[in-house]
Structure formats: C-alpha cells, structure tokens
XYZ file of C-alpha atoms in Angstrom:
566
model
C 0.124 -0.098 0.254
C 1.298 3.416 -0.892
C 0.164 6.908 0.304
C -0.584 8.063 -3.344
C -2.945 4.916 -3.298
C -4.736 5.888 -0.241
C -5.078 9.546 -1.498
C -6.789 8.531 -4.410
C -9.451 6.572 -2.348
C -9.514 9.566 0.000
C -10.230 11.493 -3.182
C -12.835 9.201 -4.225
C -14.621 9.587 -1.477
C -14.274 13.280 -1.016
C -16.413 13.330 -4.680
C -18.862 11.457 -4.341
C -19.867 13.070 -0.411
C -19.529 16.414 -2.504
C -21.812 15.417 -5.747
C -24.366 13.798 -2.943
C -25.905 16.462 -1.900
C -26.304 18.735 -5.239
C -27.368 15.527 -7.382
C -30.288 14.743 -4.460
C -31.525 18.511 -4.610
C -31.950 18.331 -7.845
C -33.652 14.748 -8.110
C -35.871 15.549 -5.318
C -36.988 18.335 -7.468
C -37.529 16.130 -10.269
C -39.760 13.501 -8.408
C -41.836 16.287 -6.740
C -42.608 17.637 -10.049
C -41.032 21.011 -9.363
C -39.382 22.872 -12.371
C -35.593 22.594 -13.036
C -33.696 24.107 -15.405
C -34.614 21.576 -17.828
C -37.742 22.092 -17.789
C -38.095 24.687 -20.487
C -36.590 21.927 -23.013
C -38.076 18.711 -21.507
C -41.204 19.394 -20.337
C -42.953 19.565 -23.644
C -41.542 15.996 -24.680
C -42.842 14.869 -20.945
C -46.247 16.104 -22.067
C -46.066 14.264 -25.373
C -45.156 10.864 -23.298
C -47.980 11.226 -21.430
C -50.366 11.531 -24.101
C -49.146 9.214 -26.459
C -49.136 6.751 -23.394
C -52.489 7.999 -22.403
C -51.208 8.781 -18.923
C -53.066 11.165 -16.487
C -50.055 12.453 -14.461
C -52.192 13.653 -11.930
C -53.908 10.265 -10.942
C -51.506 8.506 -8.314
C -51.757 4.961 -8.004
C -52.113 2.485 -4.962
C -48.696 0.352 -4.210
C -49.871 -2.749 -5.479
C -51.371 -0.892 -8.866
C -47.816 0.859 -9.172
C -46.330 -2.315 -8.411
C -48.186 -4.028 -10.825
C -47.639 -1.503 -13.643
C -43.693 -2.573 -12.934
C -44.136 -6.071 -13.529
C -46.056 -5.913 -16.491
C -43.725 -3.259 -17.887
C -40.826 -5.809 -17.117
C -42.273 -8.517 -19.503
C -42.622 -6.245 -22.496
C -38.943 -5.482 -21.577
C -38.035 -9.062 -21.828
C -40.145 -9.950 -24.335
C -37.789 -6.965 -26.708
C -34.187 -8.265 -26.068
C -35.415 -12.087 -26.722
C -36.881 -11.507 -29.644
C -34.278 -9.135 -30.710
C -31.441 -12.037 -29.975
C -33.370 -14.596 -31.671
C -33.976 -12.739 -34.628
C -30.448 -10.884 -34.837
C -29.603 -12.682 -38.030
C -32.072 -10.942 -40.170
C -31.525 -7.435 -38.687
C -29.803 -4.664 -39.566
C -26.692 -3.323 -38.047
C -25.316 -6.474 -38.019
C -21.443 -5.583 -39.668
C -20.520 -8.974 -38.459
C -22.821 -11.181 -39.499
C -24.088 -12.418 -35.670
C -26.024 -15.226 -35.956
C -29.174 -15.785 -33.781
C -28.413 -16.597 -30.395
C -29.435 -19.695 -29.060
C -32.566 -19.965 -26.680
C -31.170 -20.392 -23.288
C -28.770 -18.009 -23.382
C -31.295 -15.286 -24.748
C -33.805 -16.557 -22.119
C -30.927 -15.882 -19.684
C -30.083 -12.349 -20.893
C -33.199 -10.841 -21.434
C -33.818 -11.899 -17.611
C -30.525 -10.741 -17.088
C -30.749 -7.294 -18.586
C -34.209 -6.221 -17.192
C -33.540 -7.544 -13.582
C -30.341 -4.392 -14.095
C -27.965 -7.799 -13.010
C -26.291 -7.650 -16.961
C -24.709 -11.213 -16.267
C -23.806 -12.259 -19.697
C -22.442 -15.739 -20.441
C -21.166 -14.201 -23.698
C -18.950 -12.044 -25.888
C -20.480 -9.225 -26.502
C -18.176 -8.207 -29.511
C -18.312 -12.265 -30.915
C -22.222 -12.648 -30.323
C -24.432 -9.720 -30.341
C -24.983 -7.132 -33.197
C -24.959 -3.066 -32.892
C -28.928 -3.381 -33.006
C -29.290 -5.624 -30.267
C -26.559 -3.708 -28.034
C -28.627 -0.618 -28.336
C -31.989 -1.165 -28.710
C -32.031 -4.196 -26.805
C -29.234 -4.052 -24.017
C -28.617 0.082 -23.809
C -32.427 0.270 -24.043
C -32.652 -1.883 -20.939
C -29.831 -0.401 -19.044
C -31.682 3.135 -19.055
C -35.313 1.371 -17.988
C -34.073 -1.104 -15.428
C -31.861 1.468 -13.716
C -35.012 3.848 -13.696
C -37.155 1.411 -11.736
C -35.031 0.585 -9.549
C -34.550 4.678 -8.643
C -38.328 5.403 -8.840
C -39.285 2.271 -6.658
C -36.976 3.452 -3.901
C -39.096 6.897 -4.100
C -41.861 5.478 -3.579
C -40.892 3.752 -0.743
C -39.532 7.341 0.640
C -42.541 8.400 -0.231
C -44.325 6.090 2.215
C -41.861 7.513 4.988
C -42.720 10.651 4.093
C -46.699 10.736 3.722
C -49.157 10.598 6.113
C -52.783 8.498 5.737
C -52.111 8.583 2.289
C -53.774 5.451 0.167
C -50.890 5.929 -3.092
C -47.507 6.139 -3.652
C -46.830 8.004 -6.767
C -47.529 7.126 -10.629
C -44.992 4.773 -12.019
C -45.343 5.624 -15.530
C -44.684 9.502 -14.487
C -41.727 8.676 -12.201
C -39.789 6.448 -14.823
C -40.530 8.896 -17.552
C -39.290 11.735 -15.425
C -36.721 9.821 -13.806
C -35.490 8.669 -17.642
C -36.036 12.190 -19.081
C -34.421 14.665 -16.405
C -31.635 12.560 -14.860
C -30.224 9.776 -16.652
C -30.475 10.910 -20.300
C -28.996 14.506 -19.864
C -25.969 12.983 -17.752
C -25.501 10.316 -20.146
C -25.250 12.660 -23.350
C -22.552 14.619 -21.448
C -20.893 11.485 -19.970
C -20.802 9.398 -23.586
C -18.860 12.773 -25.103
C -16.426 12.831 -22.262
C -16.054 8.994 -22.855
C -15.464 9.619 -26.499
C -12.835 11.906 -25.851
C -10.923 9.465 -23.652
C -10.889 7.698 -26.813
C -13.601 5.342 -26.552
C -15.582 4.375 -30.088
C -19.107 5.178 -30.830
C -19.672 4.372 -34.768
C -21.803 2.266 -36.501
C -19.076 1.902 -38.910
C -17.773 -2.333 -39.533
C -15.420 -3.861 -37.681
C -11.589 -2.542 -38.589
C -9.095 -5.165 -40.639
C -5.506 -4.508 -39.366
C -2.191 -5.915 -40.007
C 0.074 -6.214 -36.676
C 3.936 -5.642 -36.509
C 4.259 -9.677 -37.183
C 1.801 -9.236 -40.325
C -0.841 -10.877 -39.036
C -4.096 -10.495 -40.050
C -6.173 -9.201 -36.477
C -9.970 -8.027 -36.752
C -10.340 -5.072 -34.061
C -13.671 -4.826 -32.652
C -15.389 -1.697 -32.421
C -19.422 -0.182 -32.299
C -21.115 2.413 -30.382
C -19.311 1.844 -27.417
C -19.527 5.285 -25.237
C -23.174 5.275 -25.252
C -23.529 1.915 -23.803
C -20.821 2.061 -21.372
C -22.004 6.016 -19.751
C -25.738 4.295 -18.905
C -23.872 0.814 -17.811
C -21.735 2.426 -15.096
C -24.270 5.748 -14.454
C -27.249 3.115 -13.893
C -25.132 0.297 -12.249
C -25.912 -1.937 -14.971
C -22.441 -3.149 -15.252
C -22.743 -5.338 -19.016
C -19.804 -4.860 -21.339
C -19.934 -4.077 -25.001
C -16.845 -6.387 -24.992
C -15.973 -9.668 -23.124
C -13.146 -8.039 -21.379
C -16.140 -5.470 -20.022
C -13.832 -2.295 -18.296
C -10.517 -4.139 -18.455
C -10.937 -3.561 -22.126
C -8.909 -0.301 -23.623
C -12.019 0.714 -26.062
C -14.359 0.289 -22.681
C -12.049 2.237 -20.120
C -8.854 3.713 -21.935
C -7.462 5.666 -19.638
C -6.651 5.744 -15.779
C -8.704 9.216 -15.513
C -11.949 7.494 -17.294
C -11.511 4.543 -15.133
C -11.305 7.238 -12.357
C -15.074 8.970 -13.638
C -16.209 5.760 -14.229
C -16.226 4.631 -10.656
C -17.709 7.538 -9.731
C -20.464 7.408 -11.555
C -21.170 4.040 -9.956
C -22.047 5.759 -6.815
C -22.726 8.603 -7.885
C -26.760 8.329 -7.989
C -27.163 5.599 -5.046
C -25.517 7.860 -2.788
C -27.479 10.733 -3.693
C -31.065 8.994 -3.049
C -29.927 9.165 0.613
C -30.494 12.973 0.136
C -33.322 12.879 -1.271
C -34.702 9.966 1.427
C -33.611 13.509 4.003
C -35.331 16.143 1.730
C -38.634 14.035 1.431
C -38.914 13.075 5.361
C -38.205 16.834 6.216
C -34.929 15.857 7.925
C -31.649 15.714 5.906
C -29.734 14.643 8.379
C -31.600 11.166 7.993
C -30.103 10.343 5.044
C -26.585 11.483 6.029
C -27.055 8.817 8.478
C -28.171 6.167 5.583
C -25.096 7.257 3.908
C -22.672 6.930 6.743
C -23.781 3.318 7.333
C -22.836 2.944 3.609
C -19.596 4.609 4.288
C -18.942 2.621 7.060
C -19.145 -0.422 5.382
C -17.460 0.533 2.233
C -14.460 2.003 3.512
C -13.965 -1.294 5.589
C -13.795 -3.026 2.947
C -11.725 -1.157 0.500
C -8.853 -1.321 2.876
C -9.358 -4.958 3.538
C -9.343 -5.671 -0.331
C -6.375 -3.222 -0.830
C -4.468 -4.443 1.773
C -4.642 -8.332 0.225
C -4.045 -7.307 -3.308
C -0.883 -4.919 -1.977
C 0.640 -7.392 0.301
C -0.428 -10.874 -2.108
C 0.461 -14.179 -0.946
C 3.363 -15.851 0.834
C 4.065 -17.006 -2.356
C 4.757 -13.930 -4.372
C 6.712 -12.363 -1.369
C 8.758 -15.475 -1.576
C 9.408 -14.754 -5.435
C 10.318 -10.959 -4.705
C 6.892 -9.895 -6.384
C 5.673 -6.519 -4.533
C 1.909 -7.176 -4.536
C -1.040 -8.659 -6.715
C -0.721 -7.638 -10.346
C -2.384 -11.196 -11.416
C -5.652 -10.155 -14.262
C -5.083 -6.416 -13.692
C -4.112 -3.749 -16.012
C -1.250 -2.117 -15.731
C -2.674 1.078 -16.660
C -4.827 0.647 -13.501
C -2.652 -0.893 -11.167
C -3.464 -2.600 -7.880
C -5.229 0.691 -6.208
C -7.402 1.473 -9.232
C -8.227 -2.656 -9.604
C -8.805 -3.127 -5.787
C -11.055 -0.100 -5.592
C -13.165 -0.526 -8.897
C -13.532 -3.954 -7.475
C -15.114 -2.909 -4.341
C -16.820 -0.324 -5.921
C -18.599 -2.041 -8.383
C -19.960 -4.924 -5.932
C -20.658 -2.490 -3.407
C -22.900 -0.570 -6.049
C -24.312 -4.004 -7.666
C -22.935 -2.492 -10.974
C -21.187 -5.557 -12.053
C -19.042 -3.922 -14.199
C -14.975 -5.391 -13.674
C -12.102 -3.723 -14.825
C -9.827 -6.439 -13.351
C -10.367 -10.328 -13.106
C -11.445 -10.925 -9.525
C -10.776 -14.850 -10.268
C -7.084 -13.764 -9.826
C -7.285 -12.020 -6.900
C -5.949 -13.149 -3.607
C -8.468 -15.142 -1.606
C -9.149 -11.976 1.188
C -9.570 -9.664 -1.695
C -11.634 -11.959 -3.899
C -13.580 -12.153 -0.681
C -14.724 -8.610 0.054
C -16.704 -8.148 -3.633
C -18.199 -11.353 -2.496
C -19.445 -10.209 0.922
C -20.495 -6.865 -0.486
C -23.482 -8.694 -2.524
C -24.289 -11.458 -0.204
C -24.846 -7.992 2.162
C -27.951 -7.549 -0.179
C -25.541 -4.966 -2.254
C -26.683 -2.443 0.018
C -23.584 -0.447 0.557
C -24.666 2.368 -2.068
C -26.190 -0.658 -4.147
C -27.634 -0.198 -7.169
C -29.309 3.017 -8.139
C -32.607 2.786 -6.017
C -32.186 -0.532 -5.154
C -29.328 0.077 -2.665
C -31.277 2.549 -0.515
C -34.804 0.435 -0.400
C -32.782 -2.575 0.735
C -30.649 -0.416 3.649
C -34.163 0.809 4.422
C -34.943 -2.878 5.224
C -32.032 -3.140 7.427
C -32.931 0.381 8.833
C -36.395 -1.279 9.885
C -35.385 -4.149 11.415
C -32.417 -1.920 13.199
C -35.272 0.180 14.854
C -37.084 -3.295 15.430
C -34.198 -4.480 17.629
C -34.068 -1.181 19.260
C -37.477 -1.245 19.890
C -37.189 -4.552 21.626
C -34.373 -3.266 23.881
C -36.494 -0.503 25.303
C -39.673 -2.475 25.524
C -41.926 0.510 23.447
C -42.828 -0.022 19.540
C -40.314 1.176 17.061
C -40.502 4.016 15.463
C -38.258 5.934 12.376
C -39.151 9.447 10.733
C -42.579 9.389 12.392
C -43.899 6.180 11.749
C -44.569 3.611 13.943
C -42.669 0.033 12.694
C -45.176 -3.048 13.483
C -45.106 -6.631 12.930
C -46.659 -6.177 8.976
C -43.176 -4.274 8.050
C -40.885 -6.282 9.922
C -42.176 -9.449 8.252
C -41.872 -8.227 4.851
C -38.107 -6.833 5.602
C -37.422 -10.028 6.881
C -39.059 -12.216 3.511
C -37.314 -9.783 1.244
C -33.764 -10.347 2.866
C -34.065 -13.915 3.504
C -35.336 -14.631 0.155
C -31.406 -13.498 -0.983
C -29.513 -16.670 0.691
C -32.122 -19.168 -0.370
C -31.147 -18.475 -3.548
C -27.414 -18.488 -3.816
C -27.454 -20.805 -0.884
C -29.863 -23.230 -2.638
C -28.034 -23.402 -6.161
C -24.827 -23.660 -5.037
C -25.350 -26.563 -2.910
C -27.074 -28.109 -6.164
C -24.276 -26.937 -8.873
C -21.468 -28.209 -6.532
C -22.856 -32.074 -6.309
C -24.112 -32.193 -10.084
C -21.731 -33.348 -12.194
C -22.352 -31.384 -15.565
C -22.450 -28.177 -13.248
C -18.841 -29.181 -11.573
C -17.587 -29.761 -15.267
C -18.028 -25.870 -15.668
C -15.484 -25.164 -13.014
C -11.879 -24.319 -14.053
C -10.404 -24.913 -10.624
C -10.793 -27.618 -8.262
C -11.328 -27.284 -4.174
C -11.875 -23.507 -2.588
C -11.531 -21.786 -5.484
C -14.037 -23.697 -7.481
C -16.550 -23.597 -5.027
C -16.120 -19.975 -4.652
C -16.365 -19.409 -8.179
C -19.841 -21.182 -8.012
C -20.682 -19.364 -5.044
C -19.942 -15.774 -6.697
C -21.834 -16.603 -10.063
C -25.118 -16.758 -7.774
C -24.466 -14.609 -4.989
C -24.224 -11.985 -8.259
C -26.993 -13.152 -9.784
C -29.278 -13.119 -6.800
C -27.903 -9.676 -5.788
C -28.637 -8.534 -9.349
C -24.745 -7.491 -9.782
C -23.640 -9.382 -12.735
C -19.746 -9.710 -12.187
C -18.034 -13.078 -12.081
C -15.396 -14.742 -10.946
C -14.753 -15.521 -14.382
C -13.377 -19.074 -14.004
C -16.812 -20.855 -14.503
C -18.156 -21.471 -17.719
C -21.482 -20.513 -17.542
C -22.754 -20.767 -20.922
C -24.541 -24.387 -20.427
C -28.231 -25.088 -20.270
C -27.995 -25.647 -16.437
C -26.461 -22.266 -15.296
C -28.264 -20.390 -17.877
C -31.786 -21.817 -16.073
C -30.730 -21.450 -12.551
C -29.173 -17.983 -12.679
C -31.785 -16.619 -14.669
C -34.271 -17.963 -11.620
C -31.796 -16.371 -9.408
C -31.518 -12.754 -10.805
C -35.516 -12.821 -10.906
C -35.885 -13.758 -7.312
C -33.115 -11.199 -6.577
C -34.927 -8.598 -7.919
C -38.791 -9.083 -7.868
C -39.101 -10.921 -4.560
C -37.370 -8.175 -2.836
C -39.089 -5.404 -4.557
C -42.639 -6.667 -3.492
C -42.470 -6.760 0.244
C -40.228 -3.204 -0.154
C -43.501 -1.911 -1.859
C -45.863 -3.232 0.648
C -43.728 -1.750 3.126
C -44.258 1.171 1.213
C -47.831 1.398 1.002
C -48.389 0.589 4.554
C -46.345 3.236 6.164
C -47.760 5.633 3.318
C -51.534 5.051 4.934
C -50.082 5.666 8.529
C -50.230 8.412 10.381
C -47.095 11.028 11.409
C -46.345 10.598 14.756
C -44.333 13.226 16.277
C -41.266 12.542 17.941
C -40.985 11.994 22.191
C -38.692 11.740 24.825
C -38.922 8.224 24.422
C -38.153 8.178 20.781
C -34.673 6.450 19.587
C -32.655 9.090 17.754
C -31.623 7.763 14.135
C -29.088 10.687 12.807
C -26.329 10.067 15.198
C -23.084 7.582 15.673
C -25.057 5.325 17.689
C -28.022 4.508 15.404
C -24.663 4.201 12.568
C -23.320 1.706 14.871
C -26.423 0.033 15.511
C -27.557 -0.217 11.542
C -23.723 -1.530 10.760
C -23.878 -4.267 13.954
C -27.353 -5.104 12.744
C -26.580 -5.662 8.847
C -23.320 -7.625 10.117
C -25.269 -9.912 12.433
C -28.049 -10.528 10.071
C -25.202 -11.128 7.240
C -23.367 -13.384 9.218
C -26.203 -15.690 10.717
C -27.434 -16.191 6.928
C -24.363 -16.759 4.696
C -21.055 -16.611 6.373
C -20.372 -20.447 6.873
C -20.605 -20.500 3.203
C -18.801 -17.398 2.583
C -15.849 -18.523 5.024
C -15.539 -21.966 3.308
C -13.848 -21.085 0.150
C -11.788 -17.487 0.650
C -10.599 -18.399 3.911
C -9.192 -21.827 3.492
C -7.710 -21.000 0.036
C -6.424 -17.827 2.075
C -5.221 -20.382 4.579
C -3.067 -22.555 2.061
C -1.951 -19.411 -0.044
C -0.185 -18.520 3.224
C 0.679 -21.897 4.818
C 4.267 -20.849 5.113
C 3.574 -17.735 7.541
C 1.581 -19.537 9.800
C 4.447 -21.181 11.660
C-alpha cells in the first residue's frame, strides 16, 4: 500500500460526498414535479409522452397498482430483448453478421438485463449485433436503472406521507427519471468517454495488420453510449467480453476514475433525496454514513490483500498481486474498482476477480451477499438499506420495550415481516443453487478450478446473480443449459421478490399517521444509530451466509499463506 493509493481512495470518497447534496436536491425536485433548469426543453417532451401513452400525470397509484404496472413493464422489456436476440441474423446493423442467439442464452440475457443484473454468458463483440446492443441492451440499461430509482422514491414517499393511499404514479416517475436524470447526464458522459478514446460508431469492424504481419479484426461499435448508462445506472454489462478492462471500454486512468464516480453518484444522492423528502436531511446523511463505514472497511481489506499478495509471491520477490490486472490502473485502481462495483451492484470489472487473492476476492463476495446495500444499485441500494433500518429500529424497540418508530412512523409487525421476507430470500437463492451446482456432475464440469477456489467460483456466480450484480469470478463456464436457467431464476427472484415486499412496506407506511417525536423516541441521526445499523447488518449477514462464505476464500487464504503460519 502507498500514500498515493490512499490519497486516490480519499479523493474518491470526498467527490462522492460532495456530489450527494446537489444531485439529491435536483432529483428531489424532479420527483416532486417541480421546475428544473431543463424544464423549458424537456417539459414539452414529457407532456407529449404522457399524451401518447394515455397517462394522466395527476393521477397517482396504490402501491399494488404501482407494483403491477412495474411488473407488466418488465414483461414487455423481456420480450423485446428475447426477440431481438433470436431474430438477430435477420435484422439490420449487424456488420459482423452475427447469427441468432440460442434460446437458453437469449432467455438468460433477457432476464439479466430487465433485472439490472447484466450477467453475460457471452462475449459481446463476438455474439451481438449493434442493433441488439443498442435497442435491446442499452435501452434496458436505462429502463431497469430508472425502475430501481423510482421504486426507491416510492418507498421514500411511504415514509414521508401520512394517511395516504397512494405512493406515486409508476409511468410518471419512470418518464421523469429517464428524461430528466439519466439521459442528460449520459449525453455529457458519452461525449467525455469519446474524448478519452472510446469508440462510438456504426461502422464495421476494422481489419488491421499487426507488426508481425498477421491479420487482426478489431471490434468497434457504439461503445461510449452503452458504457455511459452501464456505469451511471449500475448495470455493468460490457460491450466487449473483457468489460472495463478492455482499452476501448476504459481507455485511461481518468476514465477509470470517472467511471467509478458515476457508479456511486446516484445511489449516494438518493440518501439525500430520502432526507429531503422526510423533512430531515440528517436522516439521509446517517444512512450514507452506514454505507460509508461498510465501504471503507471493504476497501481497506481488499487494497491490503492485493497490495501484499501471498507468501508465495513474496518469496519470489513480487510486490503485490498484479495477476489479472491492467497496468494502466494498477493495484489501487483495480482493488477500489472491485469494491465499488460490487458495493453498488454494478458488476462492471476492470480486473479479473478470479485472479484476486483469497481475501481480496472475498470482499466483493461479502458486498454482494449483504444484499448490495452499500450504496447498492441505483435505487435498489437505498430500499435494501431501508429494510435493514427497519429491522434495526425493531431491535432498538425490543431493547427499550416500546413500539419502534422511524421518521415519524410506527414500525409494526407487518413491516418487520416484509423486511425479513425480502432479506431472507437472497441466501435461499445463492446458497440453494450453489448446493445443487457443486454436486451435479454437469455443473461441476464448468468449474475451471477444483477445491475451495472452484467452490467460490460457483458461489460467486449465484451470489452475483441473486444480488443483481452481474460480475463473475471468470473461472466458471456459465453458458450451459443448467447455468443459463438457474442463474436466470436467481436474478428474477433476487430482483422482484425483494421489490414486492418493499412496495408493500411503502403502502403500509404511507397509510399510517405521522407521529411527532417524544422523549422516548430513539434518535436516528447520530453515531449510535449508525453503529446499530452496521451491527444489525453484519449480524444478520453472518447468520444467513457466513459459513458458506468462509469455506471457500478463507480456506484458500490459509493454503496460500501456509508458510506464514509457522
């Protein structure tokens, strides 16, 4: 570890904190229907979209209607992606003449992108046409990200409103999110990425002659526009198979740093939106502090592990673990990116996590298995964190013997049950499917490594899918019928079986009266509250997944460093 490395980490954290308040202020105005500096240009477009869709923007929806609208919206998205991939060979903008994608892979990919997971059992440049990348994947990158954001806003309204039957209008929220938040940022972001050297073209792949005289085909395409929303929307699916390690998808150290900032920006700002909408910005800062404590702890361990390497590397005189990392990013840029992308359910990778040290690879696994609430996916991280906040308030209430309250709402049995249901469904998926995969011969055959590392490859895949992250250990051959179907089921359950209970909580809270704080109200803006929530997260996480988590990485760490134990 170096001073320069730590300064980079500190600078990153400082920029995220600095962006939180202004972006939170802007997003609050957008979702409150207030005028913004973009309104003169975008308001006519917004009104036109409502007219075309037959949407009355003044009519709000009950939480159940809101949820059903969201689910039906995703059915349409699934069909669009699936049909585009199956009909790819007959569609335009296919300069590489890619053939139709297999049924099981098309199914897996369609589920992956509508759930904001972006798990990819294929190489983008060798499998998909420009049209599928743009109309199918980039299109869903916007909509799946917008869905996560508006669901978080709906849950915030549940806390903020009193004696209300509605939590907003899904069609209005997703239109405003896409039009006022995601699109404007991505236009500027795309231009920046092009300036950094990222391709943005509909021209054919380029044939080149190497220095040795060999012929090489260089894949290009509309890369920058997809990368912008893949990072900002915490989607993570790469245009190229190497994802953000590819020089056309992440050309420079500056583009790498900006991409990491964009991954966290909206998720962090939503904590400020929460504080503003409930009438106390300190509530939002307290939630961001919980996220920050967990994030910094993860970065410290991952950076330390990768900077020190293993005893075998040290014996060879190697300083740190550079295996599977790009020289232009180095150890700190790779370790920080790995923690950021798994804390935010983005899944983009600029290094191969399969090549990390055992403890370095364990931190991304922990981030995902905690439910990716450390900032998390745009929107999804906040509503996931609020579920843990509800449980923490419940625990605090048990300790003092009174009905728990949070931001003026009583937390009762219904909210606690829904929160536990949403949280416990995650380990059911990744532990359940992992137990099947490690005993099924055809599934075991896809593992590139035996022993603890091979086990971790499988566990990581199902954890990543269930957490809607999409990153992989890269040592598992997932493009088989078994993995395509089981990973798709994990993605679906991990997304929607968490959303529905969260929306039920939103509806329940919105209908309750607001209670003024009293002398017995537990303060939820100080360090005691932050420590309580962090403790509850780690305790619940430990009880649900720690035995399985520890088995692979920790055994592997002991094996790699056996010489240091004696």
